[in-house]
Structure formats: C-alpha cells, structure tokens
Coordinates of C-alpha atoms in Angstrom, one line a residue:
M1 CA -82.3 -2.7 45.5
D2 CA -81.2 -4.6 42.5
Q3 CA -79.5 -7.8 43.8
R4 CA -78.5 -9.2 40.4
K5 CA -75.1 -10.8 40.4
V6 CA -72.3 -9.8 38.0
K7 CA -72.3 -12.0 35.0
P8 CA -69.1 -13.9 34.4
R9 CA -66.9 -12.1 31.8
R10 CA -65.6 -13.7 28.7
Q11 CA -62.2 -15.4 29.1
L12 CA -59.1 -13.3 28.5
R13 CA -57.2 -13.5 25.3
R14 CA -54.7 -16.3 25.7
P15 CA -51.6 -15.9 23.5
S16 CA -48.8 -18.4 23.8
G17 CA -47.5 -18.7 27.3
R18 CA -48.6 -19.8 30.7
G19 CA -50.9 -18.5 33.3
F20 CA -49.8 -18.2 36.9
L21 CA -51.2 -18.7 40.4
V22 CA -51.3 -16.1 43.3
A23 CA -51.6 -17.1 46.9
I24 CA -54.3 -15.3 48.9
G25 CA -54.5 -16.3 52.5
A26 CA -54.5 -20.1 52.8
G27 CA -55.7 -20.7 49.2
L28 CA -54.7 -20.4 45.6
F29 CA -56.6 -19.2 42.7
A30 CA -55.7 -18.6 39.1
V31 CA -55.0 -15.1 37.9
F32 CA -56.3 -15.2 34.3
C33 CA -53.6 -13.1 32.8
W34 CA -51.6 -14.9 30.1
A35 CA -48.1 -14.0 29.0
A36 CA -47.5 -13.4 25.4
A37 CA -43.8 -12.9 25.5
V38 CA -41.4 -15.2 23.8
P39 CA -39.0 -16.8 26.3
G40 CA -35.8 -14.8 26.5
Q41 CA -37.3 -11.6 25.1
V42 CA -38.2 -8.6 27.2
P43 CA -41.9 -7.8 26.6
Q44 CA -42.7 -4.3 25.3
Y45 CA -45.6 -3.9 27.8
D46 CA -46.3 -5.2 31.2
L47 CA -50.1 -5.1 30.7
V48 CA -52.4 -4.3 27.8
L49 CA -56.2 -3.8 28.1
R50 CA -57.7 -4.5 24.7
G51 CA -61.1 -3.4 23.2
G52 CA -62.6 -1.4 25.9
R53 CA -64.8 1.7 25.9
I54 CA -62.4 4.3 27.2
V55 CA -63.9 7.1 29.4
D56 CA -60.8 9.1 29.9
G57 CA -61.9 11.3 32.8
T58 CA -62.0 14.6 30.9
G59 CA -65.8 14.5 30.4
N60 CA -65.3 14.0 26.6
P61 CA -67.3 11.2 24.9
W62 CA -66.1 7.7 25.3
F63 CA -64.2 5.9 22.5
Y64 CA -63.1 2.4 21.7
G65 CA -59.4 1.7 22.3
D66 CA -56.7 -0.2 24.1
V67 CA -54.5 0.9 27.0
A68 CA -50.9 -0.2 27.4
I69 CA -48.9 -0.1 30.7
R70 CA -45.2 -0.3 31.4
A71 CA -43.4 0.3 34.7
G72 CA -46.5 1.7 36.4
K73 CA -47.3 4.2 33.7
I74 CA -49.7 4.4 30.9
V75 CA -47.6 4.3 27.7
A76 CA -50.2 4.1 25.0
V77 CA -53.9 4.8 24.6
G78 CA -56.1 4.3 21.5
R79 CA -55.1 1.6 19.0
V80 CA -52.2 -0.1 20.5
P81 CA -50.4 -2.2 17.8
P82 CA -49.8 -5.8 18.6
G83 CA -46.7 -6.3 20.7
E84 CA -45.1 -8.4 23.3
A85 CA -47.0 -8.1 26.6
S86 CA -46.5 -9.8 29.9
C87 CA -50.3 -9.8 30.4
T88 CA -53.2 -9.0 28.0
L89 CA -56.8 -8.6 29.2
D90 CA -59.7 -8.6 26.8
V91 CA -62.0 -5.9 28.1
T92 CA -64.5 -5.9 25.2
G93 CA -67.9 -4.6 26.5
L94 CA -66.4 -3.0 29.5
V95 CA -65.6 0.6 30.4
V96 CA -61.9 1.5 31.1
A97 CA -61.8 4.6 33.3
P98 CA -59.2 6.3 35.6
G99 CA -59.1 4.8 39.0
F100 CA -61.6 6.6 41.3
I101 CA -60.2 9.2 43.8
D102 CA -62.1 9.2 47.0
M103 CA -62.1 12.8 48.0
H104 CA -63.2 12.2 51.6
S105 CA -62.1 9.1 53.4
H106 CA -61.5 7.9 57.0
S107 CA -59.3 4.9 56.5
D108 CA -56.3 6.3 58.5
L109 CA -56.2 3.4 61.0
V110 CA -58.0 0.6 59.2
L111 CA -55.4 0.6 56.5
L112 CA -52.8 -0.3 59.1
Q113 CA -55.1 -3.2 60.3
D114 CA -55.5 -4.4 56.8
G115 CA -53.9 -2.7 53.8
L116 CA -56.0 -4.6 51.3
A117 CA -58.6 -1.8 51.4
Q118 CA -61.3 -4.3 50.3
S119 CA -64.4 -2.2 50.3
K120 CA -62.7 0.6 48.5
I121 CA -60.8 -1.4 45.9
R122 CA -64.1 -3.2 45.1
Q123 CA -65.6 0.1 44.3
G124 CA -62.9 1.0 41.8
V125 CA -61.1 3.4 44.2
T126 CA -57.4 3.7 43.7
T127 CA -56.7 6.7 45.8
E128 CA -58.0 7.6 49.3
V129 CA -57.8 11.2 50.6
L130 CA -57.6 11.1 54.4
G131 CA -58.4 13.7 57.0
E132 CA -61.4 15.8 58.1
G133 CA -61.3 17.5 61.5
S134 CA -58.7 15.0 62.6
S135 CA -55.8 13.5 60.7
A136 CA -53.2 10.9 61.5
G137 CA -50.8 13.6 62.6
P138 CA -49.5 15.8 64.1
R139 CA -49.8 14.5 67.6
V140 CA -47.2 16.6 69.4
G141 CA -47.1 19.0 72.3
R142 CA -50.3 18.5 74.4
L143 CA -51.4 15.5 72.2
S144 CA -49.9 12.1 72.9
P145 CA -48.2 10.2 70.1
A146 CA -50.5 7.8 68.2
T147 CA -50.1 4.0 68.6
A148 CA -51.6 1.2 66.5
M149 CA -51.0 -2.3 65.3
A150 CA -49.7 -2.8 61.7
N151 CA -49.3 -6.3 60.4
G152 CA -49.5 -7.6 64.0
R153 CA -46.8 -5.3 65.3
P154 CA -47.1 -2.2 67.4
V155 CA -46.3 1.1 65.7
R156 CA -46.0 4.7 66.9
W157 CA -45.9 8.1 65.3
S158 CA -46.1 11.8 66.2
T159 CA -46.1 13.6 62.9
L160 CA -48.0 13.2 59.6
G161 CA -44.7 12.4 57.9
E162 CA -44.0 9.6 60.4
Y163 CA -47.5 8.2 59.8
F164 CA -46.8 8.1 56.0
A165 CA -43.6 6.2 56.7
V166 CA -45.5 3.7 58.9
L167 CA -48.1 3.2 56.2
E168 CA -45.6 2.6 53.4
R169 CA -43.7 0.0 55.5
A170 CA -47.0 -1.8 56.3
G171 CA -48.0 -2.0 52.6
I172 CA -51.3 -0.8 51.0
S173 CA -53.4 -1.7 48.0
V174 CA -54.6 1.9 47.4
N175 CA -52.7 5.1 47.1
V176 CA -53.1 7.5 50.1
A177 CA -53.0 11.2 50.4
S178 CA -53.9 13.3 53.4
Y179 CA -54.8 16.8 54.7
V180 CA -53.6 18.0 58.1
G181 CA -56.6 18.2 60.4
L182 CA -57.5 21.3 62.3
D183 CA -58.3 19.3 65.4
N184 CA -54.8 17.9 65.7
V185 CA -53.2 21.3 65.2
W186 CA -55.5 22.9 67.7
Q187 CA -55.2 20.3 70.4
S188 CA -51.5 19.9 70.0
V189 CA -51.2 23.5 71.1
M190 CA -54.3 24.0 73.3
G191 CA -55.0 20.6 74.7
L192 CA -58.6 19.9 75.7
S193 CA -59.1 23.5 76.9
H194 CA -61.9 25.7 75.3
E195 CA -59.9 28.9 76.0
R196 CA -59.0 31.3 73.3
P197 CA -55.5 30.9 71.8
T198 CA -53.0 33.7 72.4
E199 CA -51.1 35.2 69.5
A200 CA -48.1 33.0 70.3
Q201 CA -50.3 29.9 70.3
L202 CA -51.8 30.8 66.9
V203 CA -48.2 31.2 65.5
A204 CA -47.4 27.8 66.9
M205 CA -50.5 26.3 65.1
Q206 CA -49.4 28.0 61.9
A207 CA -46.0 26.3 62.2
L208 CA -47.6 22.9 62.7
V209 CA -49.7 23.4 59.5
A210 CA -46.5 24.5 57.6
Q211 CA -44.6 21.4 58.9
A212 CA -47.4 19.0 57.8
L213 CA -47.5 20.7 54.4
E214 CA -43.7 20.2 54.1
E215 CA -44.2 16.5 55.0
G216 CA -46.7 16.1 52.1
A217 CA -50.2 17.2 53.3
L218 CA -52.4 18.4 50.5
G219 CA -54.0 21.1 52.6
L220 CA -55.9 21.8 55.9
S221 CA -59.1 20.1 56.7
S222 CA -61.7 21.1 59.4
M223 CA -64.8 19.8 61.1
L224 CA -66.3 23.0 62.6
A225 CA -69.6 21.6 63.9
M226 CA -68.1 20.2 67.1
P227 CA -65.2 21.0 69.4
P228 CA -62.3 21.6 69.0
G229 CA -62.9 22.7 65.4
S230 CA -66.0 24.8 66.5
L231 CA -63.7 26.9 68.8
A232 CA -61.9 28.4 65.8
T233 CA -63.2 31.7 64.5
V234 CA -63.2 32.9 61.0
D235 CA -60.0 35.0 61.8
D236 CA -58.3 31.8 63.2
L237 CA -59.2 29.8 60.1
V238 CA -57.8 32.6 57.8
R239 CA -54.5 32.6 59.8
L240 CA -54.2 28.8 59.7
C241 CA -55.0 28.8 55.9
E242 CA -52.2 31.3 55.1
P243 CA -49.5 28.6 54.9
V244 CA -51.8 26.5 52.8
A245 CA -52.4 29.3 50.3
R246 CA -48.7 29.9 50.0
V247 CA -48.2 26.4 48.6
G248 CA -51.4 26.2 46.5
G249 CA -53.0 23.7 48.9
L250 CA -56.7 23.1 49.6
F251 CA -58.9 24.1 52.6
S252 CA -61.4 21.1 52.9
T253 CA -64.1 22.0 55.4
H254 CA -67.0 20.3 57.1
H255 CA -68.5 23.7 57.7
R256 CA -70.0 25.0 61.0
N257 CA -73.7 24.2 60.6
E258 CA -75.4 22.0 57.9
G259 CA -78.9 22.7 59.3
T260 CA -80.7 26.0 59.8
G261 CA -77.3 27.7 59.8
V262 CA -76.2 26.2 56.5
F263 CA -76.2 29.5 54.6
D264 CA -74.0 31.1 57.2
G265 CA -71.8 28.0 57.3
V266 CA -71.2 28.1 53.5
A267 CA -70.7 31.9 53.6
E268 CA -68.1 31.5 56.2
A269 CA -66.2 28.9 54.2
I270 CA -66.3 31.3 51.2
A271 CA -65.0 34.1 53.4
V272 CA -62.1 32.1 54.5
G273 CA -61.2 31.3 50.9
Q274 CA -61.5 34.9 49.8
R275 CA -59.6 36.4 52.7
A276 CA -56.8 33.7 52.8
G277 CA -56.6 33.4 49.1
V278 CA -57.0 29.6 49.4
K279 CA -58.9 27.0 47.4
V280 CA -62.0 25.7 49.3
D281 CA -63.8 22.4 49.0
I282 CA -66.9 22.0 51.1
I283 CA -67.3 18.5 52.4
H284 CA -70.5 16.6 51.8
L285 CA -72.6 19.6 50.7
K286 CA -76.1 19.1 52.1
I287 CA -79.1 20.7 53.9
A288 CA -79.4 18.5 57.0
D289 CA -82.4 20.0 58.8
Q290 CA -86.0 19.4 57.8
Q291 CA -86.9 23.1 58.3
Y292 CA -84.7 24.0 55.3
W293 CA -85.3 21.1 53.0
G294 CA -85.8 22.1 49.4
R295 CA -83.4 25.1 49.4
M296 CA -80.3 23.6 47.8
K297 CA -80.8 25.7 44.7
E298 CA -80.3 28.8 46.9
L299 CA -77.1 27.3 48.3
V300 CA -75.9 26.7 44.8
V301 CA -76.5 30.3 43.9
L302 CA -74.4 31.4 46.9
I303 CA -71.5 29.3 45.7
E304 CA -71.9 30.4 42.1
Q305 CA -71.9 34.0 43.1
A306 CA -68.6 33.5 45.0
R307 CA -67.1 31.8 42.0
A308 CA -68.2 34.7 39.8
R309 CA -66.2 37.0 42.2
G310 CA -63.1 34.8 41.7
V311 CA -63.3 32.7 44.9
D312 CA -62.2 29.1 44.1
V313 CA -64.9 27.3 46.1
Q314 CA -66.2 23.9 45.2
A315 CA -67.8 20.9 47.0
N316 CA -68.3 17.2 47.2
V317 CA -71.2 14.9 48.0
Y318 CA -71.9 11.3 48.8
P319 CA -74.9 9.7 47.0
Y320 CA -77.0 9.0 50.1
T321 CA -79.5 10.9 52.2
R322 CA -78.3 9.8 55.6
G323 CA -75.2 11.0 57.4
N324 CA -72.9 9.3 59.9
N325 CA -72.0 11.0 63.1
N326 CA -72.3 10.1 66.8
L327 CA -75.1 10.3 69.4
A328 CA -72.6 12.3 71.5
S329 CA -73.1 15.1 68.9
I330 CA -76.5 15.7 70.4
I331 CA -74.8 16.9 73.6
P332 CA -74.2 20.7 73.5
P333 CA -70.6 21.8 72.7
W334 CA -69.9 23.3 76.2
A335 CA -70.4 19.8 77.8
H336 CA -67.5 18.4 75.8
E337 CA -64.8 20.8 77.3
G338 CA -62.1 18.8 79.0
G339 CA -62.6 15.7 76.8
R340 CA -64.5 12.4 77.4
T341 CA -63.8 12.1 81.1
A342 CA -65.3 15.6 81.7
L343 CA -68.3 14.8 79.4
L344 CA -69.1 11.6 81.3
A345 CA -68.9 13.5 84.6
R346 CA -71.4 16.0 83.4
L347 CA -73.7 13.3 82.0
K348 CA -73.9 11.9 85.6
D349 CA -74.6 15.2 87.2
P350 CA -78.4 15.9 87.6
V351 CA -78.0 19.6 87.5
Q352 CA -75.9 19.5 84.3
R353 CA -78.4 17.1 82.8
Q354 CA -81.2 19.6 83.1
R355 CA -79.1 22.3 81.4
M356 CA -78.3 19.8 78.6
K357 CA -81.9 18.9 78.1
R358 CA -82.9 22.6 77.8
D359 CA -80.1 23.3 75.3
I360 CA -80.9 20.2 73.2
R361 CA -84.6 21.0 72.9
E362 CA -84.3 24.8 72.5
G363 CA -81.0 24.9 70.7
L364 CA -78.0 27.3 71.0
P365 CA -77.0 30.1 68.6
G366 CA -74.7 28.8 65.9
W367 CA -74.8 25.1 67.0
Y368 CA -75.8 22.4 64.6
N369 CA -78.2 20.3 66.7
H370 CA -78.7 16.8 65.3
Y371 CA -81.7 16.3 67.6
T372 CA -83.8 19.2 66.2
A373 CA -82.5 18.6 62.7
V374 CA -84.5 15.4 62.5
G375 CA -87.4 16.9 64.4
G376 CA -86.6 15.0 67.6
D377 CA -87.6 11.8 65.8
W378 CA -85.6 9.0 67.4
S379 CA -86.6 6.6 64.6
R380 CA -84.3 8.6 62.2
M381 CA -81.2 7.7 64.3
L382 CA -79.7 4.3 63.6
I383 CA -76.9 3.0 65.9
S384 CA -74.0 2.1 63.5
G385 CA -71.1 1.4 65.9
R386 CA -70.2 -1.5 68.1
C387 CA -72.8 -1.4 70.9
A388 CA -75.4 -3.8 72.4
Y389 CA -78.0 -2.1 70.2
E390 CA -76.1 -1.9 66.9
G391 CA -78.3 -1.9 63.9
Q392 CA -81.4 -0.6 65.8
T393 CA -83.0 2.8 65.7
M394 CA -83.1 4.8 68.8
D395 CA -86.9 4.7 69.1
R396 CA -86.6 0.9 69.4
V397 CA -83.7 1.2 71.9
I398 CA -85.7 3.6 74.1
A399 CA -88.8 1.3 74.0
L400 CA -86.7 -1.7 75.0
R401 CA -85.0 0.2 77.9
T402 CA -88.1 1.8 79.3
A403 CA -90.6 -1.2 78.9
G404 CA -92.8 -1.5 82.0
Q405 CA -91.8 1.8 83.5
S406 CA -94.6 4.2 84.5
P407 CA -94.4 7.0 83.9
P408 CA -91.8 6.4 81.2
P409 CA -88.5 8.3 81.8
D410 CA -87.5 11.3 79.6
S411 CA -86.0 9.9 76.4
L412 CA -83.0 12.2 76.8
D413 CA -82.2 10.5 80.1
V414 CA -82.2 7.2 78.2
L415 CA -79.7 8.8 75.8
F416 CA -77.5 10.1 78.6
D417 CA -77.5 6.7 80.4
L418 CA -76.6 4.9 77.2
L419 CA -73.7 7.3 76.5
I420 CA -72.4 6.7 80.0
E421 CA -72.5 3.0 79.4
E422 CA -70.7 3.3 76.1
E423 CA -67.9 5.6 77.4
G424 CA -69.4 8.7 75.7
S425 CA -69.4 7.5 72.1
I426 CA -72.0 5.8 70.0
P427 CA -71.7 6.1 66.2
A428 CA -75.0 6.7 64.5
V429 CA -76.6 7.2 61.1
Y430 CA -79.0 10.2 60.9
A431 CA -81.7 10.5 58.3
H432 CA -81.5 14.2 57.9
H433 CA -81.4 15.3 54.2
T434 CA -83.4 14.7 51.0
E435 CA -82.8 13.1 47.7
E436 CA -84.0 16.2 45.9
D437 CA -81.5 18.5 47.5
M438 CA -78.7 15.9 47.1
N439 CA -79.5 15.6 43.4
V440 CA -79.3 19.4 42.9
A441 CA -75.8 19.4 44.4
L442 CA -74.7 16.3 42.6
V443 CA -75.2 17.7 39.1
Q444 CA -73.2 20.9 39.7
P445 CA -70.1 20.9 37.6
W446 CA -67.9 21.8 40.6
C447 CA -69.4 19.1 42.8
S448 CA -67.3 15.9 43.0
I449 CA -67.7 12.6 44.8
G450 CA -66.3 11.5 48.2
S451 CA -67.5 8.6 50.3
D452 CA -67.0 9.9 53.8
G453 CA -66.3 6.2 54.5
S454 CA -63.5 3.8 55.4
A455 CA -61.9 0.7 53.8
L456 CA -63.8 -2.1 55.6
A457 CA -64.4 -5.7 54.7
V458 CA -67.2 -8.2 54.8
E459 CA -65.3 -10.6 57.0
G460 CA -62.4 -10.5 59.5
P461 CA -61.5 -7.8 62.0
L462 CA -62.8 -5.0 59.6
R463 CA -66.3 -6.3 59.8
Q464 CA -67.2 -3.7 62.5
G465 CA -70.5 -2.5 63.8
N466 CA -73.4 -1.6 61.4
P467 CA -71.7 1.0 59.3
H468 CA -73.1 3.4 56.7
P469 CA -73.5 1.7 53.3
R470 CA -71.3 4.4 51.7
N471 CA -68.3 2.5 53.0
F472 CA -69.1 -0.2 50.4
G473 CA -71.2 1.4 47.7
T474 CA -70.5 5.1 47.0
F475 CA -68.9 5.0 43.6
P476 CA -70.8 2.0 42.0
R477 CA -74.0 3.7 43.3
V478 CA -73.2 6.8 41.3
L479 CA -72.7 4.7 38.2
G480 CA -75.6 2.3 38.7
V481 CA -78.3 4.5 40.1
Y482 CA -77.5 8.1 38.9
V483 CA -76.1 7.2 35.5
R484 CA -77.7 4.0 34.3
E485 CA -81.1 4.0 36.1
R486 CA -82.0 7.6 36.7
K487 CA -79.9 9.2 34.0
L488 CA -79.2 12.2 36.2
L489 CA -75.6 12.2 35.0
T490 CA -73.9 11.0 31.8
L491 CA -71.4 8.3 32.2
E492 CA -68.6 10.7 31.1
E493 CA -69.6 13.4 33.6
A494 CA -69.9 10.9 36.5
V495 CA -66.4 9.5 35.8
R496 CA -65.1 13.1 35.6
K497 CA -66.6 13.8 39.1
M498 CA -64.9 10.8 40.5
T499 CA -61.5 11.2 38.9
T500 CA -60.2 14.4 37.1
L501 CA -62.3 16.8 39.2
N502 CA -60.9 15.5 42.4
A503 CA -57.3 15.3 41.0
A504 CA -57.5 18.9 39.9
K505 CA -58.8 20.1 43.3
L506 CA -56.0 18.3 45.1
G507 CA -53.2 19.2 42.7
L508 CA -52.5 15.6 41.7
R509 CA -51.1 16.1 38.3
D510 CA -49.9 12.5 37.6
R511 CA -53.2 10.6 37.8
G512 CA -56.9 11.0 37.3
L513 CA -56.9 10.6 33.5
V514 CA -56.4 7.8 31.0
R515 CA -53.5 9.5 29.3
E516 CA -50.0 8.6 28.2
G517 CA -47.3 9.4 30.7
L518 CA -49.7 9.3 33.8
A519 CA -49.8 6.8 36.6
A520 CA -51.6 3.6 35.6
D521 CA -54.4 3.8 38.1
L522 CA -57.4 2.3 36.3
C523 CA -60.9 0.9 36.9
V524 CA -62.5 -1.5 34.5
F525 CA -66.3 -2.0 35.0
D526 CA -69.4 -3.4 33.4
P527 CA -71.7 -0.4 32.7
Q528 CA -74.7 -2.7 32.6
Q529 CA -74.0 -4.4 35.9
V530 CA -72.2 -1.9 38.2
L531 CA -74.3 -1.2 41.3
D532 CA -74.1 -0.9 45.0
R533 CA -75.5 -3.7 47.2
A534 CA -74.9 -2.4 50.7
T535 CA -78.0 -1.2 52.6
Y536 CA -78.5 0.6 56.0
T537 CA -79.7 -2.7 57.6
D538 CA -77.3 -5.0 55.7
P539 CA -74.2 -2.9 54.9
F540 CA -71.6 -5.7 54.6
Q541 CA -72.0 -6.4 50.9
Y542 CA -69.5 -5.6 48.2
S543 CA -70.7 -3.8 45.1
Q544 CA -71.1 -5.6 41.8
G545 CA -69.8 -4.8 38.3
I546 CA -66.3 -3.7 39.2
V547 CA -64.2 -6.2 37.2
H548 CA -60.6 -5.1 37.3
V549 CA -58.7 -2.5 39.3
I550 CA -55.1 -1.5 38.5
V551 CA -53.0 0.6 40.9
N552 CA -49.7 1.9 39.8
G553 CA -49.7 -0.6 36.9
Q554 CA -50.4 -3.7 39.0
L555 CA -53.6 -5.7 39.0
V556 CA -55.2 -5.4 42.5
L557 CA -58.6 -6.7 41.5
E558 CA -58.9 -9.2 38.6
H559 CA -62.3 -10.5 37.6
G560 CA -63.7 -9.3 40.9
R561 CA -61.0 -11.1 43.0
H562 CA -58.5 -9.2 45.1
T563 CA -55.0 -10.4 44.1
G564 CA -53.4 -9.5 47.4
A565 CA -51.1 -7.0 45.7
K566 CA -50.1 -3.9 47.6
P567 CA -48.7 -1.4 45.1
G568 CA -50.3 1.7 46.7
Q569 CA -48.1 4.7 47.4
V570 CA -48.3 7.8 49.6
L571 CA -49.0 10.8 47.4
R572 CA -47.2 13.7 49.0
R573 CA -47.8 17.3 48.0
G574 CA -45.3 18.5 45.5
R575 CA -43.7 15.1 44.9

C-alpha cells in the first residue's frame, strides 16, 4: 500500500480582507479562506473555486473552470468573472467533482453519536444512503421503539420520520437519505416468529412501507440471506414492492445467496423488479463462494438480458474482495428463530449442536453458508468487532483456545462457545470473493459504488473494533487504485459511478452534478495523491488526497481539516 503523505497545497488566493478562525474541540486553527468583499457591500458569491479541473459527473471529459456558490447552490460553472466573494479558493491542479453519494451505508446510529462523519467526509462523501435489511424505522407494533444517545442526551423514536427529525436536531456534516428496511417492516408485524404471514399481516406490512415512503424513504431495502429477510418469498417481496413502484422508488436488495445460489438470487431480484414494476439495485454484486469464482461475466449477461427485456435492474460494488458479516451467520437460519435468547439456548444444547454441525458442513437448500463459501478455512475469517480476539483470524483463535487439549475439540464447538460468550454476535470479515470477478462488475456502466460501511473515526468513541477498511477508504481507493494505478476506469467514469449514477438510481434530482442550480455538494481532490490507506489489520487510517469537501455550500473539509460544520440535510423522497 502506498503510504505517501498528501503534499501541502499552494496557498489560497488572498484578496483584500481578513482570514478567520474556527474552533474545533479545545483548539483553534486557521481556515484559509479569505474574504474579498469590500466592507459594507454584500458579496456576489459565498464561495468561488478557481482554476480547477472540473469533472462534472456526467462522464464527459474534464474541463478547466471555476465554480461559484451562493446560498447553498451552484450559481456559475466555467469561467466565472471576477466578482465579490466571501471566500475564494485556488484549486489549480486539483479536480472539482460532485460530492460522492455513498449508495450503501450503515451510519444510522453512529451519526447520532458523532455527526461529523469523519471517515466519510474524508473520502469526499457528501451523502450517505442508509438501510439494508434493517433501517432506523419503523419500530412499531411488535418491535420496541429505538433509543440512543445524541449529543449526550437520550433520544427515542418509532418511525423513520421521527428518526429523521432526531437526526436533524442532532446536526450532521453529511446529507442523509434512507430506505425502509424489510426486517423492520416484517418484525413490526410478525415479531421474532418464523411463521408465514396471513393476508391481513401482509396488508399491514404494505401499509408500513407506504407510511415510510410518505415520510421520505427512497424505497425498500432487503437482506434476504438471513432471517427475518430470508422468510420473505418472491410473492411477498412483490407485494411489499407495490407501494414502492407506485411512487417510483427503488428496491435495493442484498439478494438471497451470493454463493453457489448467486444466479438464482440475482434471477429472483430481477423477477421482483419485473413483476412489481419496480427499479432494482443489487447490493454489493459479488460471487462469494470459491466454487463459482470466475463466473461474474455470466452474471453480467443475466443482468444485461433482463435490461434488454425492459427490467430496470442495476447494481453497486465496493472495491474490496472481503465482506463484512457476523460469525453468527455460520449458524443455520432455523436456529435463529425466536431471536438471540433462543439462539443462545440452542447453542448450549448438545443435541441442537449436532444438528447445527451437520447443517453447517453439509449445507441446506437455498441457504448461503459462509463456512462452506470459504472452504471451511478459518484463516479467511477475521474478527472485526469488539471482542477479546478482535483483529485475529479464527484459525489463530481456535489454536489459542484449544492449546494443550488432546484430542483437540471440534472447531465448530469452539465457534459455538465463543458465540455464547459474546452473546451471539461477533462481527467478522470474510475473504470470499476475487479481484477478477469484482473488476468485471466494477466496469459495467450500470454498476455504481457503495461502501457498505459506517462513518467512523480514528479516535474517540467511534474508534471501534477492527472494522473493514471500506469504512475509511472506499471512494479514494476507486480513484487511486482503479483509475490512477490500474487504469481500469477513466477518471470521468469513476466519478460518474460515485455521483450521477447513484443520484439517478435514487431519484435525487438536485445533486450529483457540477451544474448551475443544483445543490453545492462538491469534492475537491488531488488526482495524483488520492488513495486509501486503511488496511484489514490497520483500518483506522484516513485516506489521503481529499483536499476540500463542501456540503450544501459550506466547507466541511478544508485542506484536509474538518471544520466542524454540520450543514447536512435529510434528503426525503419527493422533497
């Protein structure tokens, strides 16, 4: 990994006027933005970026130009005539692009802990899209309301709309949008039961989806590889997507099986889109079982054939070959019925343990089995969450826990015991797909970028566990590795995949382009320096080369320093 530091940029243009200081925490630092306005006159612009290479998000070739901002909007692009500006930045030698839209994010709760969104802002992300199987709301009916701490105060909400209001009151540096999660909808009606829903219960679920859409959700998201999402049939998904289709929303799906069932999983997602008449985006398209490695081109053909039939199905990826899940996902789905308490009871039952071992080693029809996906190789499972063994691979953990025992215990018994000790949940990184397959997906014109990560930090309460490096490096990695180093993508195409393509999928019409009249969400980066630094064993490292980040017209990152500003907004569907 290239560990070069970002070179200091040239000083900003300094017309007449004074600089100012911004307080961050206990210290002060200079914000090198100099006022050009004559005292007593109202400046024509709030901010002007001068002399950059503009990559506007369309995929068109870059061009030199300036960008002027006023009242949170882009008001001029190209050659901006000299005029009064509250702040002027010289961005000569840098790229000016739309702020990146993270299509797949899990920052729901961490943004309440710390709205600065450090690891995302420092990647150039200006909008996070929340929700996979679960979302912040609804939590009604058989699901208890959510509670959390925001700015040191307890907060509580039951609906997605209430969560949005809590987030806005807390203050955030990034914009936020969200899907409504299938898991929330399902469990609000069905609780922890694995029973089939009645017609009345399906109607109740549809009503919850419709309510969340009215509150601003961009669509329905699902995680079908584990309960409760895996309990939903194709017919159920079609029914629940009907309200989404009526408003032009998106069905974002982690499909049912990314391993040996990957073709059936993608075909099912396509079927839902076709039958419900809904747009589909497949979350982190991958082939995550070594038995099927090298077959991504076949999967692309399946998607292209559906698109040729008029089904609007697309996908996103993250630029890594390891995924983040939980060691509990190795436990068969039936053992999760009744929730965590029931799971722990089964893990302690010798008879149930034998049944689990058989199902894990032999598999179950339709179940994506993380254990067999990596060939039962414990060295390809890295503990990433808070745990006594965080940062270690499971083969090392098993060796430590069984040292001196003869005969050594079954490795699955070691897993079961560890899950019991950790209350049934151990986040883990699985090395289960290949660079070659990921590259085939990445270059497809309908495949955009999403981190599948959270807004963490290198210090403070959000320095948690041993997380996947994608939390810190996804977007700079695309620019540094796949554009500059490997030349798999052009700069313009990479930016399109991180901006306009995601905005179009989501129906965000007011951002994603460097264009007059749109929201001033911008990322300014050094194309020769931008690169991820986080690794699997040392993930707490911010990326390099992201120089300035502007959210709704306000500087949130300036010369690589977070200004403390929180201009982020909740982006509600249709508003």
